[in-house]
Coordinates of C-alpha atoms and ligand atoms in Angstrom, one line a residue:
X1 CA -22.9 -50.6 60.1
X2 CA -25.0 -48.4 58.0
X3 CA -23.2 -49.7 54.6
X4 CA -24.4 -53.4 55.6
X5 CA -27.9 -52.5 55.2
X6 CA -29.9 -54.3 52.3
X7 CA -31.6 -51.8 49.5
X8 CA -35.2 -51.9 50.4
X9 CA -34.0 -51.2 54.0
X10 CA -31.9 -48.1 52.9
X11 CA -35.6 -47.1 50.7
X12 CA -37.3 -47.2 53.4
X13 CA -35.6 -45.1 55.6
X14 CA -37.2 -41.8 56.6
X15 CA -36.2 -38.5 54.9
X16 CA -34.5 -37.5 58.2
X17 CA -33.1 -41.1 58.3
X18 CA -31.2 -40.8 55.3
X19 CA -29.5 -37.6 55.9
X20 CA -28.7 -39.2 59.4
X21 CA -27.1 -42.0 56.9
X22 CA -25.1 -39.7 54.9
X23 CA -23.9 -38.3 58.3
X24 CA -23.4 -41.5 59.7
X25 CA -21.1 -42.1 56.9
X26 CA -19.1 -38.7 56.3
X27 CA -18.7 -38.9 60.3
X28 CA -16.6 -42.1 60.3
X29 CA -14.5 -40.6 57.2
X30 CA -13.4 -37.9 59.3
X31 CA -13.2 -39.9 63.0
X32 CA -16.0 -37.6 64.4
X33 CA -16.1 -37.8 68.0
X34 CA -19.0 -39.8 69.6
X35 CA -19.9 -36.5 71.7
X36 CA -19.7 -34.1 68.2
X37 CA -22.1 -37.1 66.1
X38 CA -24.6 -36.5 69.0
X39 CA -24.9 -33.3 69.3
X40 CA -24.3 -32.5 65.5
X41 CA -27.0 -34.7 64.5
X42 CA -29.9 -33.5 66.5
X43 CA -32.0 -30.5 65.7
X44 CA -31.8 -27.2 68.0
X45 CA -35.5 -26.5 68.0
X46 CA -38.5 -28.1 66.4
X47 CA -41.9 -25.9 66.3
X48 CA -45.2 -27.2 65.0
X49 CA -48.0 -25.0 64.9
X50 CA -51.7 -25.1 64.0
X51 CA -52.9 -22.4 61.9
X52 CA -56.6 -21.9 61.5
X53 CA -57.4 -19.8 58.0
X54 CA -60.7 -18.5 56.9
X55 CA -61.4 -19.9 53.3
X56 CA -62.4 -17.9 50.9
X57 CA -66.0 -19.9 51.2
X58 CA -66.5 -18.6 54.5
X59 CA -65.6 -21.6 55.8
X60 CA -62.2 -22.4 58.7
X61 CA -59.8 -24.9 57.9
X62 CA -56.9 -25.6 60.1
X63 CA -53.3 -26.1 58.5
X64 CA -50.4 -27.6 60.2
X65 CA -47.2 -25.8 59.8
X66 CA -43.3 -26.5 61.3
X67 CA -40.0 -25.2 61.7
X68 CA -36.4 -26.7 62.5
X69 CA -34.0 -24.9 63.3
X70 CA -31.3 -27.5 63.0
X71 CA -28.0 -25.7 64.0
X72 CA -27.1 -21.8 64.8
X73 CA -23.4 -22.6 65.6
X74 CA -21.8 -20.9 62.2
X75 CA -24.6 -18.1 62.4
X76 CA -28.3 -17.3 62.5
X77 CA -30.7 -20.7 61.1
X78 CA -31.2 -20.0 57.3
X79 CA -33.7 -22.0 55.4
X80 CA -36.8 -22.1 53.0
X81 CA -40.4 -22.3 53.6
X82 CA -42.3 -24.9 51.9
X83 CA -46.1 -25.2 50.8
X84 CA -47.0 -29.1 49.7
X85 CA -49.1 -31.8 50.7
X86 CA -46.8 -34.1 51.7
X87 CA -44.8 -31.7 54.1
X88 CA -44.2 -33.4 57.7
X89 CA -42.2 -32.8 60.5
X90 CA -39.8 -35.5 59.5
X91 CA -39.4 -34.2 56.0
X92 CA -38.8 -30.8 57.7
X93 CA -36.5 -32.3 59.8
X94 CA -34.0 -33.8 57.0
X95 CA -34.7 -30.5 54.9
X96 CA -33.1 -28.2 57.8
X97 CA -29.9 -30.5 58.5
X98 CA -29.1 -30.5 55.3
X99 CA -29.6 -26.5 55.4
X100 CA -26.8 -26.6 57.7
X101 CA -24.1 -28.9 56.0
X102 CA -25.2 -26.7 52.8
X103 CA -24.1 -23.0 53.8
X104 CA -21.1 -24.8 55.9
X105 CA -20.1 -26.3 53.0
X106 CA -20.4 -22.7 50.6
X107 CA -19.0 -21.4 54.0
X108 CA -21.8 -18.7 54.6
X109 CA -22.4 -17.3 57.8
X110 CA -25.5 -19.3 58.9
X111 CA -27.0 -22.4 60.1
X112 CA -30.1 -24.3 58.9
X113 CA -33.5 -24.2 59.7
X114 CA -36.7 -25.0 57.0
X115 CA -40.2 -24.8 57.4
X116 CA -43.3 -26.2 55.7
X117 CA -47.3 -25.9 55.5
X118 CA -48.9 -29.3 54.8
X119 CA -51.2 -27.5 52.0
X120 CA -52.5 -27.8 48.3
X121 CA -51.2 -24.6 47.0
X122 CA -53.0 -25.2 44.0
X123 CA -56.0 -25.1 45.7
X124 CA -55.9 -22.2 47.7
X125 CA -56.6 -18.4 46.3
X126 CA -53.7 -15.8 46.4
X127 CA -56.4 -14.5 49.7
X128 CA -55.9 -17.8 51.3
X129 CA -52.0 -18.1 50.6
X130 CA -51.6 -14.7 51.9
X131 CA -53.7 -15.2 54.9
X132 CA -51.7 -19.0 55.6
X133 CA -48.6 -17.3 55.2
X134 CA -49.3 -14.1 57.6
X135 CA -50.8 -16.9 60.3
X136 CA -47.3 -18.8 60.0
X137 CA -45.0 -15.6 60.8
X138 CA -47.2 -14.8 63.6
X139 CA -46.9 -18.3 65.2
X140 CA -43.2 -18.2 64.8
X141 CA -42.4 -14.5 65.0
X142 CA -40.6 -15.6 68.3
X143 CA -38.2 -17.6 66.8
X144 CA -37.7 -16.2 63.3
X145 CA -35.6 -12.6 62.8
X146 CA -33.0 -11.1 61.3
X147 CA -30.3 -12.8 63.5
X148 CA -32.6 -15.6 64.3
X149 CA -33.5 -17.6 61.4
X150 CA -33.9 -16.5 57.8
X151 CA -36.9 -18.0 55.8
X152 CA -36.5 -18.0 51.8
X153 CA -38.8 -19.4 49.6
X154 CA -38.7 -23.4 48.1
X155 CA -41.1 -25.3 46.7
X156 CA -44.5 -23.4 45.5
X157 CA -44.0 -20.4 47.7
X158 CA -42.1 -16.9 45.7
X159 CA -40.9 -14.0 46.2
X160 CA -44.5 -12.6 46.8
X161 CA -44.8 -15.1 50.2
X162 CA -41.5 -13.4 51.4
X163 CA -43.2 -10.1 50.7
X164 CA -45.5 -11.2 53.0
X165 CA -43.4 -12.8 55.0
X166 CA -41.6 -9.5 55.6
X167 CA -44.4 -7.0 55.7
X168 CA -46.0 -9.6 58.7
X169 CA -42.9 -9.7 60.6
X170 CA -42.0 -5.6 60.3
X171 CA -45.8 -4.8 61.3
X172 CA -44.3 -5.9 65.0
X173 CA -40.7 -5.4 65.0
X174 CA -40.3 -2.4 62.4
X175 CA -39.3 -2.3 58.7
X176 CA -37.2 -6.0 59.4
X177 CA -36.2 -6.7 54.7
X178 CA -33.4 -8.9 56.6
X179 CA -36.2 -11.2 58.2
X180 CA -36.7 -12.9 54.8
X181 CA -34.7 -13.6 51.5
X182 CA -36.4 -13.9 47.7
X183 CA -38.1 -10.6 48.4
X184 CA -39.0 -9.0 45.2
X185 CA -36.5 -6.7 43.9
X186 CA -38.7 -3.3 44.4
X187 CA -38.9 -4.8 48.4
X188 CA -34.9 -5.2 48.9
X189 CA -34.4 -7.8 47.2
X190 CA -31.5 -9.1 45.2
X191 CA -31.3 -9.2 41.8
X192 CA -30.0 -12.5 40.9
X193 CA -31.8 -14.0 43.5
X194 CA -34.9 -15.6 41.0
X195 CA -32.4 -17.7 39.0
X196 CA -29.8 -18.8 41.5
X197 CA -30.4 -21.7 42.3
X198 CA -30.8 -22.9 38.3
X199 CA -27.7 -21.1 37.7
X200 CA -25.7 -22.6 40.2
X201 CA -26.7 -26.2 38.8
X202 CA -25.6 -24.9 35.4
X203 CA -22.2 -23.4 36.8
X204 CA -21.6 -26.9 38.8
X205 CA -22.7 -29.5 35.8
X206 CA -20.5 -27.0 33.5
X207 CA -17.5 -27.8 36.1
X208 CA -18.2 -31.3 36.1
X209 CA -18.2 -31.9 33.0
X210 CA -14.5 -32.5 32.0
X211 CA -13.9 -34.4 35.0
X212 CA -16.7 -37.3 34.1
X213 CA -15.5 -36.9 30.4
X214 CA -18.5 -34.7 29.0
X215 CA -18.7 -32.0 27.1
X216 CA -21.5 -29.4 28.4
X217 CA -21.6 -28.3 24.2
X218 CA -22.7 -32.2 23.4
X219 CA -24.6 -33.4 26.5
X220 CA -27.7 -34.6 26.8
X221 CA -29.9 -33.8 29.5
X222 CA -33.2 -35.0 31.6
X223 CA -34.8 -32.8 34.1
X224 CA -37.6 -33.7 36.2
X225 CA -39.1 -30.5 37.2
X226 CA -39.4 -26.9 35.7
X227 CA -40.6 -24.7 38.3
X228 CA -38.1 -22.2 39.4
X229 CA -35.1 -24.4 39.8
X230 CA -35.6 -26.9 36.6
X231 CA -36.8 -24.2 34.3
X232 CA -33.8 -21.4 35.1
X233 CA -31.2 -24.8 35.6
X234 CA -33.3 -25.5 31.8
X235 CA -32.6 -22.4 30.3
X236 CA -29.2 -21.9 31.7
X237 CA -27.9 -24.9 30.4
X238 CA -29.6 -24.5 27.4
X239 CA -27.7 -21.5 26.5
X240 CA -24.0 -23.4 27.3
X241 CA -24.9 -25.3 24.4
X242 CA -26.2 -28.8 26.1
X243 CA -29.4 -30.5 24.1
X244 CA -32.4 -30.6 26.7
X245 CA -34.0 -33.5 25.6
X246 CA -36.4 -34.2 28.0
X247 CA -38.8 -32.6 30.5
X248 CA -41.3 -33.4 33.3
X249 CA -43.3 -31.7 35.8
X250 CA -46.1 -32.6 38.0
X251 CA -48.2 -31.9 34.8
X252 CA -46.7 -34.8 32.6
X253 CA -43.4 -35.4 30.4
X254 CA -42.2 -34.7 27.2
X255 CA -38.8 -35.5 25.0
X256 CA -37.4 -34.6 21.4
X257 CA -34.2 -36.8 20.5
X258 CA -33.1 -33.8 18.7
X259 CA -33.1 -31.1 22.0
X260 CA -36.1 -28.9 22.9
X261 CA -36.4 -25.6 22.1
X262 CA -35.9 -24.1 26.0
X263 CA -36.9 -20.6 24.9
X264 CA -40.0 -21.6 23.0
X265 CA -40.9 -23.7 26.0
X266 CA -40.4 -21.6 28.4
X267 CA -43.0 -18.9 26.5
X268 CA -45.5 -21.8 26.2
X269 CA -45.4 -22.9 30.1
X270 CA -46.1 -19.0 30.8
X271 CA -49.0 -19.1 29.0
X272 CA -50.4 -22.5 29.4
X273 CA -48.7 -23.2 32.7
X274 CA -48.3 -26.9 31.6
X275 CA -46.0 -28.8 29.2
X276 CA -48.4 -30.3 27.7
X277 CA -49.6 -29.6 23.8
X278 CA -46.1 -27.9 23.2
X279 CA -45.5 -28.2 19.5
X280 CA -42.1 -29.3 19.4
X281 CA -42.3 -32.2 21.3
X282 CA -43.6 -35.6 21.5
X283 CA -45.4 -36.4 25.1
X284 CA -44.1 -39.4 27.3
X285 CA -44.9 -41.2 30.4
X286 CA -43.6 -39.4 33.4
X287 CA -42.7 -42.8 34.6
X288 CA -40.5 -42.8 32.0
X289 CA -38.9 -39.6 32.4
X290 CA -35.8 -40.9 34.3
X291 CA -35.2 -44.0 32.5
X292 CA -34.3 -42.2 29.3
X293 CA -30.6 -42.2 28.4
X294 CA -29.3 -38.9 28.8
X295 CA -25.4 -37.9 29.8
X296 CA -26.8 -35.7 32.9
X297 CA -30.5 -36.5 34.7
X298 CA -31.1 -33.7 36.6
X299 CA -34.3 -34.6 39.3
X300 CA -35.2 -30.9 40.2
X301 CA -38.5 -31.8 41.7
X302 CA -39.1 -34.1 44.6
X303 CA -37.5 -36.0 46.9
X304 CA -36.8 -39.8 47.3
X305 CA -37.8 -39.7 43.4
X306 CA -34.3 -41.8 42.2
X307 CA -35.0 -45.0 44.6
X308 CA -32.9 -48.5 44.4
X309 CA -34.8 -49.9 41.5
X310 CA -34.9 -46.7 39.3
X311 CA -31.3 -46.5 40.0
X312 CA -30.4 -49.9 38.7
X313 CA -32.5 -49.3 35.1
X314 CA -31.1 -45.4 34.7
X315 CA -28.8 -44.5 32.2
X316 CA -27.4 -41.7 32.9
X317 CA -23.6 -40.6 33.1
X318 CA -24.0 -38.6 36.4
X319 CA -26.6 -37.4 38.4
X320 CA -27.1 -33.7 39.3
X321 CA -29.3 -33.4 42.5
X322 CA -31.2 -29.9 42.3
X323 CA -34.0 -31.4 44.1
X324 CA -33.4 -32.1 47.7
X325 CA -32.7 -35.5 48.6
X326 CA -34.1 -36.8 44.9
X327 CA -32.1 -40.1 45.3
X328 CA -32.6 -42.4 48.0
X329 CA -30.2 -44.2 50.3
X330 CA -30.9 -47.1 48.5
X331 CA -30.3 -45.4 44.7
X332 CA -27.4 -43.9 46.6
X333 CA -25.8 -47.1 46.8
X334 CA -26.8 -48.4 43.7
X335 CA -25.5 -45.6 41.7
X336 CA -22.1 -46.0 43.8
X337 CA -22.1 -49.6 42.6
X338 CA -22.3 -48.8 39.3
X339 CA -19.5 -45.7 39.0
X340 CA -22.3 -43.1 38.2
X341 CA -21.2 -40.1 39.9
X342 CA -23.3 -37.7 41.9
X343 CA -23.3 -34.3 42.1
X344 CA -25.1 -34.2 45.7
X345 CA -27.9 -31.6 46.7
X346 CA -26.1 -29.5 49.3
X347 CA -23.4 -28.4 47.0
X348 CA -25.4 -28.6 43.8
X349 CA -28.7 -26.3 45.0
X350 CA -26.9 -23.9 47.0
X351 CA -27.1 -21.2 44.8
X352 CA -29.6 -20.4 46.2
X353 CA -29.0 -19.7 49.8
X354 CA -25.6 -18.2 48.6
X355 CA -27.5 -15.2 46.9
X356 CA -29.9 -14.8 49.5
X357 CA -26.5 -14.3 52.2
X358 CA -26.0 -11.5 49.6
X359 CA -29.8 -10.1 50.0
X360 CA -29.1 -10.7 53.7
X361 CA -25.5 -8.5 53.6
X362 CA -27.5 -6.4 51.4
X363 CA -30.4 -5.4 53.5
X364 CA -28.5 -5.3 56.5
X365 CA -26.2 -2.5 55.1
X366 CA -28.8 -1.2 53.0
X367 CA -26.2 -1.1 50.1
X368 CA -27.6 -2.6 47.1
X369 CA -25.8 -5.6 45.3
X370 CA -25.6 -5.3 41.2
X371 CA -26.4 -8.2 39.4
X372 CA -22.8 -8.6 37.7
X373 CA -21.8 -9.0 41.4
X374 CA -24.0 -11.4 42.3
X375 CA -23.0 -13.6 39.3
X376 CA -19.2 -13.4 40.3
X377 CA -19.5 -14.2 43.8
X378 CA -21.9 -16.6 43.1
X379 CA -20.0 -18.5 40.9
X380 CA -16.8 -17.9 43.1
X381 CA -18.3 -19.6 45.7
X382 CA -19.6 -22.0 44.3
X383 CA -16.8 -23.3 42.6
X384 CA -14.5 -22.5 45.3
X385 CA -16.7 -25.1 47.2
X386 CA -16.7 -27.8 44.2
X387 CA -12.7 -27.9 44.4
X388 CA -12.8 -28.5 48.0
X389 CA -15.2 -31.4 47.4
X390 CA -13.0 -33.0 45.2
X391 CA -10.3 -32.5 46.9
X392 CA -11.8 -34.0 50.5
X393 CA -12.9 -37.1 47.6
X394 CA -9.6 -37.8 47.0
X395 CA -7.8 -37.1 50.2
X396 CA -10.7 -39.6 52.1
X397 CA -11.3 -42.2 48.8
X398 CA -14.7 -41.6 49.0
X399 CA -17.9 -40.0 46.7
X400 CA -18.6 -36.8 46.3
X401 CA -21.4 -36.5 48.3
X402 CA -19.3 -37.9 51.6
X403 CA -16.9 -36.0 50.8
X404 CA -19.0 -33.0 50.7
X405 CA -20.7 -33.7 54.0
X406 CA -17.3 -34.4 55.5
X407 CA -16.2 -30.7 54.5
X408 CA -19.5 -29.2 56.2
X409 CA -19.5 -31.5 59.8
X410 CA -15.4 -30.7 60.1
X411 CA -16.8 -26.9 59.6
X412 CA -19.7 -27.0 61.9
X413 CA -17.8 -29.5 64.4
X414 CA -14.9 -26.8 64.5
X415 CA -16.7 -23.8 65.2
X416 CA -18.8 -25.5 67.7
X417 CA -15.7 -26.6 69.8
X418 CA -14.4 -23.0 69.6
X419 CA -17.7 -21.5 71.4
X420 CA -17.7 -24.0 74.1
X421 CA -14.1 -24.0 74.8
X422 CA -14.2 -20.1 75.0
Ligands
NAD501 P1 -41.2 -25.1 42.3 O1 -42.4 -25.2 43.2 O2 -40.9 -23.8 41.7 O3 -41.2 -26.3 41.2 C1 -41.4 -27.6 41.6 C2 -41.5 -28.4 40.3 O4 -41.7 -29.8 40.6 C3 -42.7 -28.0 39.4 O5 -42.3 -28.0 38.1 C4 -43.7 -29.2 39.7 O6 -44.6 -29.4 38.6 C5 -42.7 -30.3 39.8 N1 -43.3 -31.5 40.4 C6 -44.1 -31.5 41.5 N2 -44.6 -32.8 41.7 C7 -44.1 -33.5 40.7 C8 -44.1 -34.9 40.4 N3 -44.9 -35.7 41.1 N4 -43.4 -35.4 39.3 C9 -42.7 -34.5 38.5 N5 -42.6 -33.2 38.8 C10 -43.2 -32.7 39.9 O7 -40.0 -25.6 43.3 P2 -38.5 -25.2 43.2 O8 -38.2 -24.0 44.0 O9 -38.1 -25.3 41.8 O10 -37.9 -26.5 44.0 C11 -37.6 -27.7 43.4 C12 -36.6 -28.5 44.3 O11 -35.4 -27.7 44.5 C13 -37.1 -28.8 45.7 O12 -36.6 -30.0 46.1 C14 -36.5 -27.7 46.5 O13 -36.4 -28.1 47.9 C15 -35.2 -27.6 45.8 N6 -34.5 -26.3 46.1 C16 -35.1 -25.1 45.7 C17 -34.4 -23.9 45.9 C18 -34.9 -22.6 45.4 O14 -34.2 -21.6 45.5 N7 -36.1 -22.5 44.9 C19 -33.2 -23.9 46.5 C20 -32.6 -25.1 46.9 C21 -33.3 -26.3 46.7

């Protein structure tokens, strides 16, 4: 019984481990059948690729790249592409399942899929990036397309990778825009599409709220991370009136008891691209970062970052995952143990992949989407989905984040009985 496991054993369960945990448990909520847990919880495809790149030295280097395509049942695979060290097939494994209980749970028209390139952005030249990215579509071009799988971008690649991402893929198949999603605006993108998935943590913590007994207008808030999805989820909530009063990032930490100055920040981190030496802040240890007392910690960074022993010290009123998989199994339980609710990834980051289904609708019609639009149905969606959470948490007497899975396997489990009964 998964629940009988001790903490460190839930830790050290592998990414794709713990998302077959959270399975585990939503499946025996609902009374999955054996045959549906089998199938449902195995990937479709797994690629892994090797792709040599001519530095900028003159010297080769050969990167490893992947892409899961976890499920196509509910429509074509839809995922991100990832550029960090740590990126491994089992990390890309966990990140495309929970692709799929994501848009089945927002009730999009896709699957899930993700990919990654075991690199140090940081190190490489916009050359390199551009020639790492081109070498990736070309040793997936036969699974990837418009009806195939989706890529988007995640962590350290932009709207500029999908532009490449798109112009590689149309140089074979013809101008493709619905290949990829986070294209720049002037390439068919969306507007709306930068700051979704920041927005939709703001739109979800601001629903939240008066159910856990906050108000957005008084809370406190942590956030670990402020790349695209801390510093938009930052400046969103910022603006709802909540006191930000503590920031980290891969550079370092800082906090003011009083609330930072978002927009001040935000012009300082464009020009210094660090957090450090901001004026209206004191730094801290980034060890510290998620130990502070906050109503709402928001890890929008890494994974596995909230493990069984940060969980136990936290203090925190509720957790809002806009990282993917940021709490471990073992935190999982902790926080469980101690009534601090958690807002769980696949419902909380998936603004993201909700605005690029409307970059997809858009560039398949060619009709272009305004950005009050995407707004609406953004926040339509995303609060339809919340309500259904809740109400699958009461109906089952479980957590949110079983109760969410529970809503996405019943979806995916549904439709897949439908095509093979058919
Ligand atoms: P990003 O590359 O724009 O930003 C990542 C942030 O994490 C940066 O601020 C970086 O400094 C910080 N970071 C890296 N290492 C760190 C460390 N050791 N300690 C503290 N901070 C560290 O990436 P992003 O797009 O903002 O993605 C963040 C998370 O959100 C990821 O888990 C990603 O999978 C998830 N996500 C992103 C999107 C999206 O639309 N971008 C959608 C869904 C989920």
């Amino acid at each position: 019984m998964p629940n009988k496991r001790s903490l460190s054993a839930l830790d050290a369960l592998t990414a794709a481990q713990t998302v077959e945990y959270y399975f585990d448990r939503a499946a025996e909520v609902i009374d999955l059948p054996d045959a549906d847990r089998i199938i449902l919880k195995r990937p479709i495809r797994e690629l892994s690729v090797e792709l040599p790149i001519k530095l900028d030295n003159g010297q080769w280097r050969v990167y490893h790249g992947y892409r899961v395509q976890h499920d196509n049942t509910r429509g074509p695979c839809k995922g991100g592409l990832r550029f960090h060290p740590s990126v491994s097939e089992d990390e890309v494994r966990a990140l495309a399942s929970l692709m799929t209980w994501k848009t089945a749970l927002v009730d999009l028209p896709f699957g899930g899929a993700k990919g990654g390139i075991a690199c140090e952005p940081q190190r490489l030249s916009d050359d390199e990036k551009q020639r790492l990215t081109r070498a990736f579509v070309r040793a997936i071009d036969d699974i990837i397309g418009p009806q195939r799988d989706i890529p988007a971008p995640d962590m350290n690649t932009n709207a500029q990778t999908m532009a490449w991402i798109m112009d590689e893929y149309s140089s074979r198949h013809g101008y493709s825009p619905a290949v990829v999603t986070g294209k720049p605006i002037g390439l068919m993108g969306v507007e709306g599409r930068e700051d979704a998935t920041g927005r939709g943590v703001q739109i979800l913590v601001e629903a939240a709220c008066p159910h856990f007994d906050l108000d957005i207008k008084n809370a406190t808030v942590v956030i670990q991370g402020f790349g695209n999805v801390g510093s938009n989820a930052a400046r969103l909530l910022h603006q709802c009136g909540a006191k930000i009063i503590a920031v980290g990032d891969a550079t370092g930490a800082i906090e003011n008891e009083d609330g930072l100055n978002i927009p001040t920040l935000l012009e300082h981190y464009k020009t210094h691209r660090s957090l450090k030496k901001f004026a209206g802040a004191g730094e801290l240890d980034s060890r510290e970062l998620l130990k502070i007392p906050c109503d709402i910690l928001i890890p929008a960074a890494l994974g596995g970052v909230i493990d069984a022993d940060i969980a136990e010290v936290l203090q925190a009123k509720m957790v809002v995952e806009a990282a993917n998989s940021p709490v471990t199994a073992g935190g999982d339980k902790v926080l469980r143990g101690r009534k601090i609710p958690i807002l769980p990834d696949i419902l909380v980051n998936a603004g993201g992949v909700i605005v690029s289904y409307f970059e997809w609708t858009q560039n398949l019609t060619a009709f272009r989407w305004k950005v009050d639009a995407v707004h609406h149905e953004l926040r339509e969606t995303l609060i339809h989905a919340y309500d259904e959470v809740l109400r699958a948490s009461d109906e089952h007497k479980t957590d949110l984040r079983t109760a969410a899975y529970a809503v996405a396997i019943d979806r995916v489990a549904t439709a897949k009985r439908m095509r093979w009964l058919s």
